């Protein structure tokens, strides 16, 4: 059986917490917030773990060469190293999910970037994404990547709250968190090296989500 190239990262507890939306401090431990329960009698005096975004109902998926990967990104990050720089993120989706997102945008009559914010819980704020560029890439032949998969968790940034409604599970949109990309252990250079090793960078392409073909006339 072929072993996932990022198996050690997949088993890393801190990266799993990051995938689940826990907000980790410099020490790698999850932060706490006061319990917001309006009923003081039921409020936990110790507070709650701070979770914002991330995935729920996670399961493992294995990704290989036949998986075309997509992500919603910020074009301003191109200045740090061009298109290859945008490959270094743990947050991805598969082609069938991207097609479903596009179909839902057309059905609702909204722009693709707005449907992405609704379905993937992407607030409009620094530290999230401008959602003004789509990146796609293939996995290198012979490479098997393990990823956490599941629908997004409600995310907030400032006054922008993007709610993933639990009462509409048929609308859940699966996302992928690929451990080992981004800044594993706080080291972005490791993520860049992994992205270059795992992805066939020659197949990397970018698309403008504001293009006419993606949006209502």
Short mmCIF file of C-alpha atoms in Angstrom, two decimals:
data_model
loop_
_atom_site.label_atom_id
_atom_site.label_comp_id
_atom_site.label_asym_id
_atom_site.label_seq_id
_atom_site.Cartn_x
_atom_site.Cartn_y
_atom_site.Cartn_z
CA UNK A 1 0.00 0.00 0.00
CA UNK A 2 1.32 3.43 -0.95
CA UNK A 3 1.92 5.64 2.09
CA UNK A 4 0.80 9.26 1.99
CA UNK A 5 3.76 11.58 1.50
CA UNK A 6 2.42 13.80 4.31
CA UNK A 7 1.45 11.01 6.74
CA UNK A 8 3.46 12.49 9.62
CA UNK A 9 1.84 15.88 9.09
CA UNK A 10 -1.61 14.26 8.91
CA UNK A 11 -1.05 12.65 12.32
CA UNK A 12 0.20 15.91 13.87
CA UNK A 13 -2.27 16.98 16.59
CA UNK A 14 -1.60 20.71 16.23
CA UNK A 15 -2.27 20.63 12.49
CA UNK A 16 -5.49 18.72 13.15
CA UNK A 17 -6.57 21.41 15.62
CA UNK A 18 -5.79 24.06 13.02
CA UNK A 19 -7.94 22.17 10.51
CA UNK A 20 -10.78 22.16 13.06
CA UNK A 21 -10.63 25.93 13.51
CA UNK A 22 -8.87 26.16 16.87
CA UNK A 23 -6.94 29.42 17.19
CA UNK A 24 -3.44 28.45 18.24
CA UNK A 25 -1.06 30.73 20.07
CA UNK A 26 2.73 31.03 19.61
CA UNK A 27 3.13 28.12 22.02
CA UNK A 28 0.94 25.93 19.78
CA UNK A 29 -1.84 25.73 22.37
CA UNK A 30 -5.46 26.67 21.56
CA UNK A 31 -6.65 30.03 22.89
CA UNK A 32 -9.69 30.56 25.11
CA UNK A 33 -12.62 32.99 24.99
CA UNK A 34 -15.36 33.76 27.55
CA UNK A 35 -18.42 31.53 27.25
CA UNK A 36 -20.99 33.63 25.31
CA UNK A 37 -24.01 31.68 26.64
CA UNK A 38 -26.66 34.31 27.52
CA UNK A 39 -27.80 32.12 30.41
CA UNK A 40 -25.32 32.93 33.18
CA UNK A 41 -26.29 29.79 35.08
CA UNK A 42 -25.14 27.61 32.19
CA UNK A 43 -22.05 29.62 31.34
CA UNK A 44 -18.71 27.86 31.74
CA UNK A 45 -16.64 30.07 34.07
CA UNK A 46 -13.45 28.68 32.55
CA UNK A 47 -14.49 29.87 29.09
CA UNK A 48 -14.39 27.96 25.84
CA UNK A 49 -11.75 27.08 23.31
CA UNK A 50 -11.63 29.74 20.61
CA UNK A 51 -12.69 28.28 17.27
CA UNK A 52 -13.21 30.32 14.12
CA UNK A 53 -13.58 28.77 10.69
CA UNK A 54 -12.01 25.39 10.03
CA UNK A 55 -13.82 22.15 9.28
CA UNK A 56 -16.52 20.10 10.98
CA UNK A 57 -17.38 16.40 10.66
CA UNK A 58 -13.87 15.75 9.37
CA UNK A 59 -12.90 12.56 7.59
CA UNK A 60 -9.75 11.43 5.83
CA UNK A 61 -9.43 11.45 2.06
CA UNK A 62 -6.46 10.39 -0.06
CA UNK A 63 -5.60 12.49 -3.10
CA UNK A 64 -3.53 11.41 -6.10
CA UNK A 65 -2.63 12.44 -9.64
CA UNK A 66 -6.20 12.23 -10.96
CA UNK A 67 -7.38 14.85 -8.45
CA UNK A 68 -7.36 18.33 -9.90
CA UNK A 69 -7.09 20.73 -6.98
CA UNK A 70 -8.61 24.22 -6.70
CA UNK A 71 -8.43 27.02 -4.17
CA UNK A 72 -9.81 30.53 -3.76
CA UNK A 73 -6.95 32.94 -3.07
CA UNK A 74 -5.77 36.57 -2.96
CA UNK A 75 -3.97 37.88 -6.03
CA UNK A 76 -1.97 40.31 -3.88
CA UNK A 77 0.02 37.31 -2.64
CA UNK A 78 1.45 36.85 -6.14
CA UNK A 79 4.03 39.49 -5.27
CA UNK A 80 5.73 37.08 -2.86
CA UNK A 81 6.71 34.59 -5.53
CA UNK A 82 4.20 34.45 -8.36
CA UNK A 83 1.74 31.64 -8.91
CA UNK A 84 3.84 28.98 -7.08
CA UNK A 85 3.41 31.02 -3.89
CA UNK A 86 -0.36 30.52 -4.07
CA UNK A 87 0.08 26.74 -4.03
CA UNK A 88 1.41 26.87 -0.47
CA UNK A 89 -1.86 26.76 1.44
CA UNK A 90 -3.52 23.88 3.28
CA UNK A 91 -6.98 24.98 2.11
CA UNK A 92 -8.20 23.34 -1.13
CA UNK A 93 -11.19 21.76 -2.84
CA UNK A 94 -11.56 19.10 -5.50
CA UNK A 95 -12.79 19.75 -9.03
CA UNK A 96 -16.28 18.34 -8.45
CA UNK A 97 -16.76 20.72 -5.51
CA UNK A 98 -15.54 23.63 -7.63
CA UNK A 99 -18.05 22.75 -10.34
CA UNK A 100 -20.81 22.53 -7.73
CA UNK A 101 -19.84 25.94 -6.34
CA UNK A 102 -20.02 27.42 -9.84
CA UNK A 103 -23.40 25.80 -10.46
CA UNK A 104 -24.81 27.17 -7.19
CA UNK A 105 -23.56 30.66 -8.03
CA UNK A 106 -25.30 30.56 -11.40
CA UNK A 107 -28.51 29.17 -9.88
CA UNK A 108 -28.58 31.87 -7.20
CA UNK A 109 -27.66 34.60 -9.68
CA UNK A 110 -24.71 35.82 -7.60
CA UNK A 111 -21.05 36.25 -8.40
CA UNK A 112 -18.79 33.26 -7.94
CA UNK A 113 -16.66 35.02 -5.32
CA UNK A 114 -19.76 35.78 -3.23
CA UNK A 115 -20.99 32.18 -3.42
CA UNK A 116 -17.53 31.06 -2.33
CA UNK A 117 -17.77 33.32 0.72
CA UNK A 118 -21.21 31.92 1.57
CA UNK A 119 -20.47 28.24 1.02
CA UNK A 120 -16.88 28.15 2.30
CA UNK A 121 -17.32 30.70 5.15
CA UNK A 122 -14.77 33.26 3.92
CA UNK A 123 -15.18 36.66 5.64
CA UNK A 124 -14.12 39.88 3.93
CA UNK A 125 -11.21 40.93 6.12
CA UNK A 126 -7.43 40.96 6.30
CA UNK A 127 -6.09 37.58 7.25
CA UNK A 128 -8.73 35.74 5.23
CA UNK A 129 -8.90 35.99 1.44
CA UNK A 130 -9.73 38.60 -1.18
CA UNK A 131 -11.29 35.78 -3.25
CA UNK A 132 -10.11 37.52 -6.43
CA UNK A 133 -8.16 34.65 -7.98
CA UNK A 134 -8.75 30.91 -8.45
CA UNK A 135 -5.76 28.59 -8.58
CA UNK A 136 -5.74 25.02 -9.91
CA UNK A 137 -3.00 22.39 -10.01
CA UNK A 138 -2.51 18.64 -10.40
CA UNK A 139 -0.74 16.41 -7.90
CA UNK A 140 2.57 14.97 -9.13
CA UNK A 141 2.42 11.45 -10.57
CA UNK A 142 3.18 8.81 -7.93
CA UNK A 143 2.39 11.15 -5.02
CA UNK A 144 -0.38 10.30 -2.53
CA UNK A 145 -1.55 13.11 -0.23
CA UNK A 146 -3.72 12.67 2.87
CA UNK A 147 -6.18 15.46 3.67
CA UNK A 148 -8.86 16.30 6.20
CA UNK A 149 -12.23 16.84 4.47
CA UNK A 150 -15.50 18.30 5.67
CA UNK A 151 -17.83 21.29 5.46
CA UNK A 152 -16.70 24.64 6.78
CA UNK A 153 -17.39 26.03 10.23
CA UNK A 154 -19.02 29.43 10.69
CA UNK A 155 -16.33 32.12 10.55
CA UNK A 156 -16.27 35.74 11.69
CA UNK A 157 -13.93 38.67 11.11
CA UNK A 158 -15.00 42.03 12.47
CA UNK A 159 -18.61 42.63 11.50
CA UNK A 160 -18.56 40.05 8.71
CA UNK A 161 -20.09 36.76 9.89
CA UNK A 162 -20.27 33.89 7.42
CA UNK A 163 -22.67 31.28 8.77
CA UNK A 164 -22.68 27.65 7.72
CA UNK A 165 -26.29 26.79 8.56
CA UNK A 166 -26.58 23.37 10.28
CA UNK A 167 -30.25 23.15 9.34
CA UNK A 168 -29.33 22.85 5.65
CA UNK A 169 -26.87 19.92 5.52
CA UNK A 170 -27.76 19.27 1.89
CA UNK A 171 -26.01 22.54 1.06
CA UNK A 172 -22.78 21.71 2.88
CA UNK A 173 -19.74 22.21 0.68
CA UNK A 174 -16.76 19.97 1.38
CA UNK A 175 -13.38 21.60 1.75
CA UNK A 176 -9.94 20.07 2.16
CA UNK A 177 -7.18 20.82 4.64
CA UNK A 178 -3.84 19.41 3.45
CA UNK A 179 -1.45 19.08 6.41
CA UNK A 180 2.10 20.08 5.59
CA UNK A 181 1.19 23.09 3.47
CA UNK A 182 1.06 26.67 4.72
CA UNK A 183 3.30 27.10 7.77
CA UNK A 184 3.68 23.70 9.45
CA UNK A 185 5.38 24.26 12.78
CA UNK A 186 5.40 27.98 12.01
CA UNK A 187 7.90 27.52 9.17
CA UNK A 188 6.59 28.72 5.82
CA UNK A 189 9.69 27.48 3.99
CA UNK A 190 8.67 23.89 4.83
CA UNK A 191 5.25 24.49 3.30
CA UNK A 192 6.77 25.94 0.13
CA UNK A 193 9.15 23.01 -0.20
CA UNK A 194 6.27 20.57 0.26
CA UNK A 195 4.06 22.37 -2.27
CA UNK A 196 6.83 22.20 -4.87
CA UNK A 197 7.45 18.52 -4.12
CA UNK A 198 3.81 17.38 -4.06
CA UNK A 199 2.24 19.47 -6.84
CA UNK A 200 3.05 19.38 -10.54
CA UNK A 201 3.80 23.09 -10.74
CA UNK A 202 3.89 22.95 -14.55
CA UNK A 203 0.11 22.35 -14.46
CA UNK A 204 -0.64 25.32 -12.19
CA UNK A 205 -3.16 27.76 -13.65
CA UNK A 206 -5.00 30.81 -12.41
CA UNK A 207 -8.46 32.14 -13.22
CA UNK A 208 -10.24 35.40 -12.55
CA UNK A 209 -13.48 34.64 -10.64
CA UNK A 210 -14.91 37.93 -11.92
CA UNK A 211 -14.67 36.73 -15.53
CA UNK A 212 -17.90 36.71 -17.54
CA UNK A 213 -17.99 32.95 -17.96
CA UNK A 214 -18.15 32.43 -14.19
CA UNK A 215 -20.88 34.92 -13.41
CA UNK A 216 -24.43 35.97 -14.36
CA UNK A 217 -24.54 38.44 -17.26
#
